[in-house]
Amino acid sequence: NAGVTQTPKFQVLKTGQSMTLQCAQDMNHEYMSWYRQDPGMGLRLIHYSVGAGITDQGEVPNGYNVSRSTTEDFPLRLLSAAPSQTSVYFCASSYNGRGGETQYFGPGTRLLVL
Amino acid sequence: AQKITQTQPGMFVQEKEAVTLDCTYDTSDQSYGLFWYKQPSSGEMIFLIYQGSYDEQNATEGRYSLNFQKARKSANLVISASQLGDSAMYFCAMREGDDSWGKLQFGAGTQVVVTP
């Protein structure tokens, strides 16, 4: 099991460029989420999905799009990058199992927007 | 309004001592889940422990235990016998309500430094 994988690990963008952060999980989890972490802060939810074809906005969705065509993949698109989107982005997947729930995080993508 | 409050920005603890990290939460839902994560300097988020709102027993996982006081809305993490490898940022998080699977709200974190 690879768990939750994210690519790329690092990315530098210029203001106005677009890009897609990739996220994949091989645990057959229903729920997937994207968070951002700014320096010295906790994580904030950008978008999440409760299953293939179903997505919804989190706390800070502006400037980002998501789609979920398969259970495994949940890409995050930056439409027109801004310096305020400089952050570390984490993808997570989770399930609601009989033993409780656990949200597993990918290793993160560090994004710098110039 | 802040849903998760961690009042200790940072703390030092001596190796082999126990440490308690405070977390209070705010919700009107009866069904919720509370999580603790560890973030070492390498940056990954490591799941430590989970407590469901209906769980009657406090959760334990090895050296980690969660002191769940529902009436006070507190979910403190206790790390027993601290080790140098416990030095990290620790985050408390909450899943609020039955329709919020996959949506966590995080506190600002507590930086723990374990000294020899």
Coordinates of N, CA and C in Angstrom, one line a residue:
Chain A
N1 N 0.8 -1.2 0.0 CA 0.0 0.0 0.0 C 0.9 1.3 0.0
A2 N 0.7 2.1 -1.0 CA 1.4 3.4 -1.0 C 0.8 4.4 -0.1
G3 N -0.5 4.2 0.2 CA -1.2 5.2 1.1 C -1.7 6.3 0.2
V4 N -1.4 7.6 0.7 CA -1.8 8.8 -0.1 C -0.5 9.3 -0.7
T5 N -0.5 9.5 -2.0 CA 0.6 10.1 -2.7 C 0.2 11.4 -3.3
Q6 N 1.2 12.3 -3.3 CA 1.0 13.6 -3.9 C 2.2 14.0 -4.8
T7 N 1.9 14.6 -5.9 CA 2.9 15.1 -6.8 C 2.5 16.5 -7.3
P8 N 3.4 17.4 -7.5 CA 4.9 17.3 -7.2 C 5.1 17.5 -5.7
K9 N 6.3 17.3 -5.3 CA 6.7 17.7 -3.9 C 6.9 19.2 -3.8
F10 N 7.5 19.8 -4.8 CA 7.8 21.2 -4.8 C 7.4 21.8 -6.1
Q11 N 6.9 23.1 -6.1 CA 6.6 23.7 -7.3 C 6.7 25.2 -7.1
V12 N 7.3 25.9 -8.2 CA 7.4 27.3 -8.2 C 6.6 27.8 -9.4
L13 N 5.7 28.7 -9.2 CA 4.8 29.2 -10.2 C 5.0 30.8 -10.3
K14 N 4.7 31.3 -11.4 CA 4.6 32.7 -11.6 C 3.1 33.1 -11.4
T15 N 2.9 34.3 -10.9 CA 1.5 34.8 -10.8 C 0.8 34.7 -12.1
G16 N -0.4 34.1 -12.0 CA -1.3 34.0 -13.2 C -1.2 32.6 -13.9
Q17 N -0.1 31.9 -13.6 CA 0.0 30.5 -14.1 C -1.1 29.6 -13.5
S18 N -1.4 28.5 -14.2 CA -2.3 27.5 -13.6 C -1.5 26.2 -13.5
M19 N -2.0 25.4 -12.6 CA -1.4 24.1 -12.4 C -2.3 23.1 -11.7
T20 N -2.0 21.9 -11.7 CA -2.8 20.9 -11.0 C -1.9 20.1 -10.1
L21 N -2.3 20.1 -8.8 CA -1.7 19.2 -7.8 C -2.4 17.9 -7.8
Q22 N -1.6 16.8 -8.0 CA -2.1 15.5 -8.0 C -2.2 14.8 -6.7
C23 N -3.2 14.0 -6.5 CA -3.4 13.3 -5.2 C -4.0 11.9 -5.6
A24 N -3.5 10.8 -5.0 CA -4.0 9.5 -5.3 C -3.9 8.7 -4.0
Q25 N -4.9 7.8 -3.8 CA -4.9 6.9 -2.7 C -5.3 5.5 -3.1
D26 N -4.7 4.5 -2.5 CA -4.9 3.1 -2.9 C -5.6 2.3 -1.8
M27 N -6.3 3.0 -0.9 CA -6.9 2.4 0.2 C -8.4 2.2 0.1
N28 N -8.9 2.6 -1.1 CA -10.4 2.5 -1.4 C -11.2 3.4 -0.4
H29 N -10.6 4.5 0.0 CA -11.3 5.4 0.9 C -12.4 6.2 0.2
E30 N -13.5 6.4 0.9 CA -14.6 7.2 0.2 C -14.3 8.6 0.2
Y31 N -13.7 9.1 1.4 CA -13.6 10.6 1.6 C -12.2 11.0 1.2
M32 N -12.1 12.1 0.5 CA -10.8 12.7 0.2 C -10.9 14.2 0.4
S33 N -9.8 14.9 0.8 CA -9.8 16.3 1.1 C -8.5 16.9 0.7
W34 N -8.6 18.2 0.5 CA -7.4 19.1 0.3 C -7.4 20.1 1.4
Y35 N -6.2 20.3 2.0 CA -6.0 21.3 3.0 C -4.8 22.2 2.5
R36 N -4.7 23.4 3.1 CA -3.5 24.2 3.0 C -3.0 24.6 4.4
Q37 N -1.7 24.7 4.5 CA -1.1 25.0 5.7 C -0.2 26.2 5.5
D38 N -0.5 27.3 6.1 CA 0.3 28.5 6.0 C 1.2 28.6 7.2
P39 N 2.4 29.3 7.1 CA 3.4 29.2 8.2 C 2.8 29.5 9.6
G40 N 3.1 28.7 10.5 CA 2.7 28.9 11.9 C 1.2 28.6 12.2
M41 N 0.6 28.0 11.2 CA -0.9 27.8 11.4 C -1.3 26.3 11.2
G42 N -2.5 26.1 11.7 CA -3.0 24.7 11.4 C -3.5 24.6 10.0
L43 N -4.0 23.5 9.6 CA -4.5 23.2 8.3 C -5.9 23.8 8.1
R44 N -6.2 24.3 6.9 CA -7.5 24.8 6.6 C -8.0 24.0 5.3
L45 N -9.3 23.6 5.4 CA -9.9 22.8 4.4 C -10.2 23.6 3.1
I46 N -9.8 23.1 2.0 CA -10.1 23.8 0.7 C -11.3 23.3 0.0
H47 N -11.2 22.0 -0.3 CA -12.3 21.2 -0.9 C -12.3 19.8 -0.4
Y48 N -13.4 19.1 -0.5 CA -13.4 17.8 -0.1 C -14.4 17.0 -1.0
S49 N -14.4 15.7 -0.9 CA -15.2 14.8 -1.7 C -15.7 13.6 -0.8
V50 N -16.9 13.2 -1.0 CA -17.5 12.1 -0.2 C -17.6 10.9 -1.1
G51 N -17.1 11.0 -2.3 CA -17.2 9.8 -3.2 C -17.0 10.3 -4.7
A52 N -16.8 9.4 -5.6 CA -16.6 9.7 -7.0 C -17.7 10.5 -7.5
G53 N -17.5 11.6 -8.1 CA -18.5 12.5 -8.7 C -19.1 13.5 -7.7
I54 N -18.7 13.5 -6.5 CA -19.3 14.4 -5.5 C -18.2 15.2 -4.8
T55 N -18.3 16.5 -4.9 CA -17.3 17.4 -4.3 C -18.0 18.6 -3.6
D56 N -17.4 19.2 -2.7 CA -18.0 20.4 -2.0 C -16.9 21.3 -1.5
Q57 N -17.2 22.5 -1.2 CA -16.3 23.5 -0.8 C -16.0 23.4 0.7
G58 N -14.8 23.7 1.0 CA -14.4 23.8 2.4 C -14.3 25.3 2.9
E59 N -13.4 25.6 3.8 CA -13.3 26.9 4.4 C -12.7 27.9 3.4
V60 N -11.8 27.5 2.6 CA -11.0 28.5 1.8 C -11.0 28.0 0.3
P61 N -12.1 27.9 -0.4 CA -12.2 27.4 -1.7 C -11.8 28.3 -2.9
N62 N -11.7 29.6 -2.6 CA -11.6 30.5 -3.7 C -10.2 30.4 -4.4
G63 N -10.3 30.3 -5.8 CA -9.1 30.2 -6.5 C -8.7 28.7 -6.8
Y64 N -9.5 27.8 -6.4 CA -9.2 26.4 -6.5 C -10.4 25.6 -7.1
N65 N -10.1 24.6 -7.9 CA -11.2 23.7 -8.4 C -10.8 22.3 -8.2
V66 N -11.7 21.4 -8.0 CA -11.5 20.0 -7.8 C -12.5 19.2 -8.6
S67 N -12.2 18.0 -8.9 CA -13.1 17.0 -9.5 C -12.7 15.7 -9.0
R68 N -13.6 14.7 -9.0 CA -13.3 13.4 -8.6 C -14.0 12.4 -9.5
S69 N -13.3 12.0 -10.5 CA -13.9 11.0 -11.5 C -13.7 9.6 -11.0
T70 N -12.7 9.3 -10.2 CA -12.5 7.9 -9.7 C -12.4 8.0 -8.1
T71 N -12.5 6.8 -7.5 CA -12.3 6.8 -6.1 C -10.9 7.1 -5.7
E72 N -9.9 6.8 -6.6 CA -8.5 6.9 -6.2 C -7.9 8.3 -6.3
D73 N -8.4 9.1 -7.3 CA -7.8 10.3 -7.6 C -8.6 11.6 -7.2
F74 N -7.9 12.6 -6.8 CA -8.6 13.8 -6.4 C -7.6 15.0 -6.6
P75 N -7.6 15.4 -7.9 CA -6.6 16.5 -8.2 C -7.2 17.9 -7.8
L76 N -6.3 18.8 -7.5 CA -6.6 20.2 -7.1 C -6.0 21.1 -8.2
R77 N -6.8 21.9 -8.7 CA -6.4 22.9 -9.8 C -6.4 24.3 -9.3
L78 N -5.2 24.9 -9.5 CA -5.1 26.3 -9.3 C -5.4 27.0 -10.6
L79 N -6.3 27.9 -10.6 CA -6.8 28.4 -11.9 C -5.9 29.5 -12.4
S80 N -5.5 30.4 -11.5 CA -4.6 31.6 -11.9 C -3.9 31.9 -10.6
A81 N -2.7 31.4 -10.5 CA -2.0 31.4 -9.2 C -1.7 32.8 -8.7
A82 N -1.8 33.0 -7.4 CA -1.6 34.3 -6.8 C -0.6 34.1 -5.6
P83 N 0.2 35.1 -5.3 CA 1.2 35.0 -4.2 C 0.5 34.5 -2.9
S84 N -0.7 34.8 -2.7 CA -1.5 34.4 -1.5 C -1.7 32.9 -1.4
Q85 N -1.5 32.2 -2.5 CA -1.6 30.8 -2.6 C -0.3 30.1 -2.3
T86 N 0.7 30.8 -2.0 CA 2.0 30.2 -1.5 C 1.7 29.5 -0.2
S87 N 1.9 28.2 -0.1 CA 1.5 27.4 1.0 C 2.0 26.0 0.9
V88 N 1.8 25.2 1.9 CA 2.0 23.7 1.8 C 0.6 23.1 1.7
Y89 N 0.4 22.3 0.7 CA -0.9 21.7 0.4 C -0.8 20.2 0.7
F90 N -1.8 19.8 1.5 CA -1.9 18.4 1.9 C -3.2 17.8 1.4
C91 N -3.1 16.6 0.8 CA -4.3 15.8 0.5 C -4.4 14.7 1.5
A92 N -5.7 14.4 1.8 CA -6.0 13.4 2.8 C -7.1 12.5 2.3
S93 N -7.1 11.3 2.9 CA -8.2 10.4 2.6 C -8.7 9.7 3.9
S94 N -9.9 9.3 3.9 CA -10.4 8.8 5.2 C -11.6 7.9 4.9
Y95 N -11.9 7.1 6.0 CA -13.1 6.2 5.9 C -13.8 6.3 7.3
N96 N -14.9 5.8 7.3 CA -15.6 5.7 8.6 C -15.8 4.2 8.9
G97 N -14.9 3.7 9.6 CA -14.9 2.2 9.8 C -15.5 1.9 11.2
R98 N -15.7 0.7 11.4 CA -16.3 0.2 12.7 C -15.4 0.6 13.9
G99 N -14.1 0.6 13.6 CA -13.1 0.9 14.7 C -12.9 2.4 14.9
G100 N -13.7 3.2 14.2 CA -13.5 4.6 14.3 C -13.1 5.2 13.0
E101 N -12.6 6.4 13.0 CA -12.2 7.0 11.7 C -10.8 7.5 11.8
T102 N -10.2 7.5 10.7 CA -8.8 8.0 10.6 C -8.6 8.7 9.3
Q103 N -8.0 9.9 9.4 CA -7.7 10.6 8.2 C -6.2 10.5 7.9
Y104 N -5.9 9.9 6.7 CA -4.5 9.8 6.4 C -4.1 10.9 5.4
F105 N -2.9 11.4 5.7 CA -2.4 12.6 4.9 C -1.3 12.1 4.0
G106 N -1.2 12.8 2.8 CA -0.1 12.6 1.9 C 1.1 13.5 2.5
P107 N 2.2 13.4 1.8 CA 3.4 14.0 2.3 C 3.4 15.5 2.1
G108 N 2.5 16.1 1.3 CA 2.4 17.5 1.1 C 3.1 18.0 -0.2
T109 N 2.7 19.1 -0.7 CA 3.3 19.8 -1.8 C 3.6 21.2 -1.4
R110 N 4.8 21.6 -1.5 CA 5.2 23.0 -1.2 C 5.1 23.8 -2.4
L111 N 4.3 24.9 -2.4 CA 4.1 25.7 -3.6 C 4.5 27.1 -3.3
L112 N 5.3 27.7 -4.2 CA 5.7 29.1 -4.1 C 5.2 29.8 -5.3
V113 N 4.5 30.9 -5.1 CA 4.0 31.7 -6.2 C 4.7 33.0 -6.2
L114 N 5.4 33.3 -7.2 CA 6.2 34.6 -7.3 C 5.4 35.7 -8.0
Chain B
A1 N -15.9 31.9 14.3 CA -15.4 31.6 15.7 C -14.5 30.4 15.6
Q2 N -13.5 30.4 16.5 CA -12.6 29.3 16.5 C -13.2 28.1 17.1
K3 N -13.2 27.0 16.4 CA -13.8 25.8 16.8 C -12.9 24.9 17.7
I4 N -11.6 25.0 17.4 CA -10.6 24.3 18.1 C -9.6 25.2 18.7
T5 N -9.3 25.2 20.0 CA -8.4 26.1 20.6 C -7.3 25.3 21.3
Q6 N -6.1 25.6 20.9 CA -4.9 25.1 21.6 C -4.2 26.3 22.2
T7 N -4.2 26.4 23.5 CA -3.8 27.6 24.2 C -2.3 27.6 24.5
Q8 N -1.6 26.5 24.2 CA -0.1 26.5 24.5 C 0.6 26.6 23.2
P9 N 1.2 27.7 22.8 CA 1.9 27.8 21.6 C 3.1 26.9 21.5
G10 N 3.8 26.8 22.7 CA 5.0 26.0 22.8 C 5.3 25.5 24.2
M11 N 6.0 24.4 24.3 CA 6.4 24.0 25.6 C 7.7 23.1 25.5
F12 N 8.4 23.1 26.6 CA 9.6 22.3 26.8 C 9.2 21.2 27.8
V13 N 9.7 20.0 27.5 CA 9.5 18.9 28.4 C 10.8 18.1 28.5
Q14 N 11.1 17.6 29.6 CA 12.3 16.7 29.8 C 12.0 15.3 29.3
E15 N 13.1 14.7 28.8 CA 13.0 13.3 28.4 C 12.5 12.5 29.5
K16 N 11.6 11.5 29.2 CA 11.1 10.5 30.2 C 9.9 11.1 31.0
E17 N 9.7 12.4 30.9 CA 8.6 13.0 31.7 C 7.3 12.9 30.8
A18 N 6.1 13.0 31.5 CA 4.9 13.0 30.8 C 4.5 14.5 30.4
V19 N 3.8 14.7 29.4 CA 3.4 16.0 29.0 C 1.9 16.0 28.6
T20 N 1.2 17.0 28.9 CA -0.2 17.2 28.5 C -0.4 18.4 27.6
L21 N -1.0 18.1 26.5 CA -1.2 19.2 25.5 C -2.7 19.5 25.5
D22 N -3.1 20.8 25.7 CA -4.5 21.1 25.9 C -5.2 21.4 24.6
C23 N -6.4 21.0 24.6 CA -7.3 21.2 23.4 C -8.7 21.4 23.9
T24 N -9.3 22.5 23.6 CA -10.8 22.6 23.8 C -11.5 22.9 22.5
Y25 N -12.7 22.4 22.4 CA -13.4 22.5 21.1 C -14.8 23.1 21.4
D26 N -15.4 23.5 20.3 CA -16.7 24.2 20.4 C -17.6 23.6 19.3
T27 N -18.7 22.9 19.7 CA -19.6 22.4 18.8 C -21.0 22.2 19.5
S28 N -22.0 22.3 18.7 CA -23.4 22.0 19.3 C -23.9 20.6 18.8
D29 N -23.0 20.0 17.9 CA -23.4 18.6 17.4 C -23.2 17.6 18.5
Q30 N -24.1 16.6 18.5 CA -23.9 15.5 19.4 C -22.9 14.5 18.9
S31 N -22.8 14.4 17.6 CA -21.8 13.4 17.0 C -20.7 14.2 16.4
Y32 N -19.5 13.8 16.9 CA -18.3 14.5 16.4 C -17.1 13.6 16.7
G33 N -16.0 13.9 16.1 CA -14.8 13.1 16.3 C -13.6 14.0 16.6
L34 N -12.7 13.6 17.4 CA -11.6 14.4 17.8 C -10.3 13.7 17.5
F35 N -9.3 14.4 16.9 CA -8.1 13.8 16.4 C -6.9 14.5 17.0
W36 N -5.8 13.8 17.1 CA -4.5 14.5 17.3 C -3.5 14.0 16.3
Y37 N -2.8 15.0 15.7 CA -1.8 14.7 14.7 C -0.4 15.3 15.2
K38 N 0.6 14.6 14.8 CA 2.0 15.1 15.0 C 2.6 15.5 13.7
Q39 N 3.3 16.7 13.7 CA 4.0 17.1 12.5 C 5.4 17.4 12.9
P40 N 6.3 16.5 12.6 CA 7.7 16.7 12.8 C 8.3 17.8 11.9
S41 N 9.5 18.1 12.1 CA 10.1 19.2 11.2 C 10.2 18.8 9.8
S42 N 10.1 17.5 9.5 CA 10.1 17.0 8.1 C 8.8 17.4 7.4
G43 N 7.7 17.7 8.1 CA 6.5 18.2 7.5 C 5.3 17.3 7.4
E44 N 5.5 16.0 7.5 CA 4.4 15.1 7.3 C 3.4 15.2 8.4
M45 N 2.2 14.8 8.2 CA 1.2 14.8 9.3 C 1.0 13.3 9.7
I46 N 1.2 13.1 10.9 CA 1.2 11.7 11.4 C 0.0 11.6 12.4
F47 N -0.9 10.7 12.1 CA -2.1 10.5 12.9 C -1.7 9.8 14.2
L48 N -2.1 10.3 15.4 CA -1.8 9.7 16.7 C -3.0 9.0 17.3
I49 N -4.1 9.7 17.4 CA -5.2 9.1 18.2 C -6.5 9.7 17.8
Y50 N -7.6 9.0 18.1 CA -8.9 9.4 17.7 C -9.9 9.1 18.9
Q51 N -10.8 10.1 19.1 CA -11.8 9.9 20.1 C -13.2 10.2 19.5
G52 N -14.1 9.3 19.5 CA -15.5 9.6 19.1 C -16.3 10.2 20.2
S53 N -17.3 11.0 19.9 CA -18.0 11.7 20.9 C -18.9 10.7 21.7
Y54 N -19.2 9.6 21.2 CA -20.0 8.6 21.9 C -19.1 7.5 22.6
D55 N -17.8 7.6 22.4 CA -17.0 6.6 23.0 C -16.9 6.9 24.5
E56 N -17.2 5.9 25.3 CA -17.3 6.0 26.8 C -15.9 6.0 27.4
Q57 N -15.0 5.3 26.8 CA -13.6 5.2 27.3 C -12.7 6.2 26.7
N58 N -11.7 6.7 27.4 CA -10.7 7.5 26.8 C -9.9 6.7 25.9
A59 N -9.5 7.3 24.7 CA -8.7 6.5 23.7 C -7.3 6.5 24.2
T60 N -6.7 5.3 23.9 CA -5.2 5.2 24.2 C -4.6 4.5 23.0
E61 N -3.3 4.9 22.7 CA -2.5 4.3 21.6 C -1.1 4.3 22.0
G62 N -0.6 3.2 22.6 CA 0.8 3.2 23.1 C 1.0 4.2 24.1
R63 N 2.0 5.1 23.9 CA 2.3 6.2 24.9 C 1.4 7.4 24.8
Y64 N 0.4 7.3 23.9 CA -0.5 8.5 23.8 C -1.9 8.1 24.4
S65 N -2.4 9.0 25.1 CA -3.8 8.8 25.6 C -4.5 10.2 25.5
L66 N -5.8 10.1 25.4 CA -6.6 11.3 25.2 C -7.5 11.4 26.4
N67 N -7.4 12.5 27.1 CA -8.2 12.8 28.3 C -9.4 13.6 27.8
F68 N -10.5 12.8 27.6 CA -11.7 13.4 27.0 C -12.7 13.7 28.1
Q69 N -13.0 15.0 28.2 CA -13.9 15.5 29.2 C -15.0 16.2 28.4
K70 N -16.1 15.5 28.2 CA -17.1 15.9 27.3 C -17.8 17.2 27.8
A71 N -18.1 17.2 29.1 CA -18.9 18.3 29.6 C -18.1 19.6 29.5
R72 N -16.8 19.5 29.7 CA -15.9 20.7 29.6 C -15.4 20.9 28.1
K73 N -15.8 20.1 27.2 CA -15.4 20.2 25.8 C -13.9 20.3 25.7
S74 N -13.3 19.3 26.3 CA -11.8 19.3 26.2 C -11.3 17.9 25.8
A75 N -10.2 17.9 25.1 CA -9.7 16.6 24.6 C -8.2 16.7 24.6
N76 N -7.6 16.6 25.8 CA -6.2 16.8 26.0 C -5.4 15.6 25.6
L77 N -4.3 15.8 25.0 CA -3.4 14.7 24.7 C -2.3 14.5 25.7
V78 N -2.2 13.3 26.2 CA -1.1 13.0 27.2 C -0.1 12.1 26.5
I79 N 1.2 12.5 26.5 CA 2.3 11.7 26.0 C 3.0 11.3 27.3
S80 N 3.1 10.0 27.5 CA 3.8 9.5 28.6 C 5.3 9.2 28.2
A81 N 6.2 9.3 29.2 CA 7.6 9.0 29.0 C 8.1 9.6 27.7
S82 N 8.2 10.9 27.6 CA 8.6 11.6 26.4 C 10.0 11.1 25.9
Q83 N 10.1 11.1 24.6 CA 11.3 10.8 23.9 C 11.8 11.9 23.1
L84 N 13.1 12.0 22.7 CA 13.6 13.1 21.9 C 12.8 13.1 20.6
G85 N 12.4 12.0 20.1 CA 11.7 11.9 18.8 C 10.3 12.5 18.9
D86 N 9.8 12.8 20.1 CA 8.5 13.4 20.2 C 8.5 14.9 19.9
S87 N 9.7 15.5 19.8 CA 9.8 16.9 19.5 C 9.1 17.2 18.1
A88 N 8.1 18.0 18.1 CA 7.3 18.2 16.9 C 6.2 19.2 17.2
M89 N 5.5 19.5 16.2 CA 4.2 20.3 16.3 C 3.1 19.3 16.5
Y90 N 2.2 19.6 17.4 CA 1.0 18.8 17.6 C -0.3 19.5 17.4
F91 N -1.1 18.9 16.6 CA -2.4 19.6 16.2 C -3.6 18.8 16.7
C92 N -4.5 19.5 17.3 CA -5.8 18.9 17.6 C -6.8 19.2 16.5
A93 N -7.7 18.3 16.2 CA -8.6 18.6 15.1 C -10.0 17.9 15.4
M94 N -11.0 18.4 14.8 CA -12.4 17.9 15.0 C -13.1 17.7 13.7
R95 N -13.8 16.6 13.6 CA -14.8 16.4 12.6 C -16.2 16.6 13.3
E96 N -17.0 17.5 12.8 CA -18.1 18.0 13.5 C -19.4 17.6 12.8
G97 N -20.2 16.8 13.4 CA -21.5 16.4 12.8 C -21.4 15.1 11.9
D98 N -22.5 14.5 11.7 CA -22.6 13.3 10.9 C -22.4 13.5 9.4
D99 N -22.5 14.7 8.9 CA -22.4 14.9 7.5 C -21.0 15.5 7.2
S100 N -20.1 15.4 8.0 CA -18.8 16.0 7.9 C -17.6 15.1 7.7
W101 N -17.9 13.8 7.3 CA -16.8 12.9 7.1 C -15.8 13.5 6.1
G102 N -14.5 13.4 6.4 CA -13.5 13.9 5.5 C -13.2 15.4 5.7
K103 N -13.9 16.1 6.6 CA -13.8 17.5 6.8 C -13.3 17.7 8.3
L104 N -12.0 18.1 8.4 CA -11.5 18.4 9.7 C -11.2 19.9 9.9
Q105 N -11.4 20.3 11.2 CA -11.1 21.7 11.5 C -9.9 21.6 12.5
F106 N -8.9 22.3 12.3 CA -7.6 22.2 13.1 C -7.4 23.4 14.0
G107 N -6.8 23.1 15.1 CA -6.3 24.2 16.0 C -5.0 24.7 15.4
A108 N -4.4 25.7 16.1 CA -3.2 26.3 15.6 C -1.9 25.6 16.0
G109 N -2.1 24.6 16.9 CA -0.9 23.7 17.2 C -0.2 24.1 18.4
T110 N 0.6 23.1 18.9 CA 1.5 23.3 20.1 C 2.8 22.7 19.7
Q111 N 3.9 23.6 19.8 CA 5.2 23.1 19.5 C 5.8 22.5 20.7
V112 N 6.2 21.2 20.7 CA 6.8 20.5 21.8 C 8.3 20.3 21.5
V113 N 9.1 20.7 22.5 CA 10.6 20.4 22.4 C 10.9 19.5 23.6
V114 N 11.5 18.3 23.3 CA 11.9 17.4 24.3 C 13.4 17.6 24.5
T115 N 13.8 17.8 25.8 CA 15.2 18.1 26.1 C 15.8 16.9 26.8
P116 N 17.1 16.6 26.6 CA 17.7 15.5 27.3 C 17.8 15.7 28.8

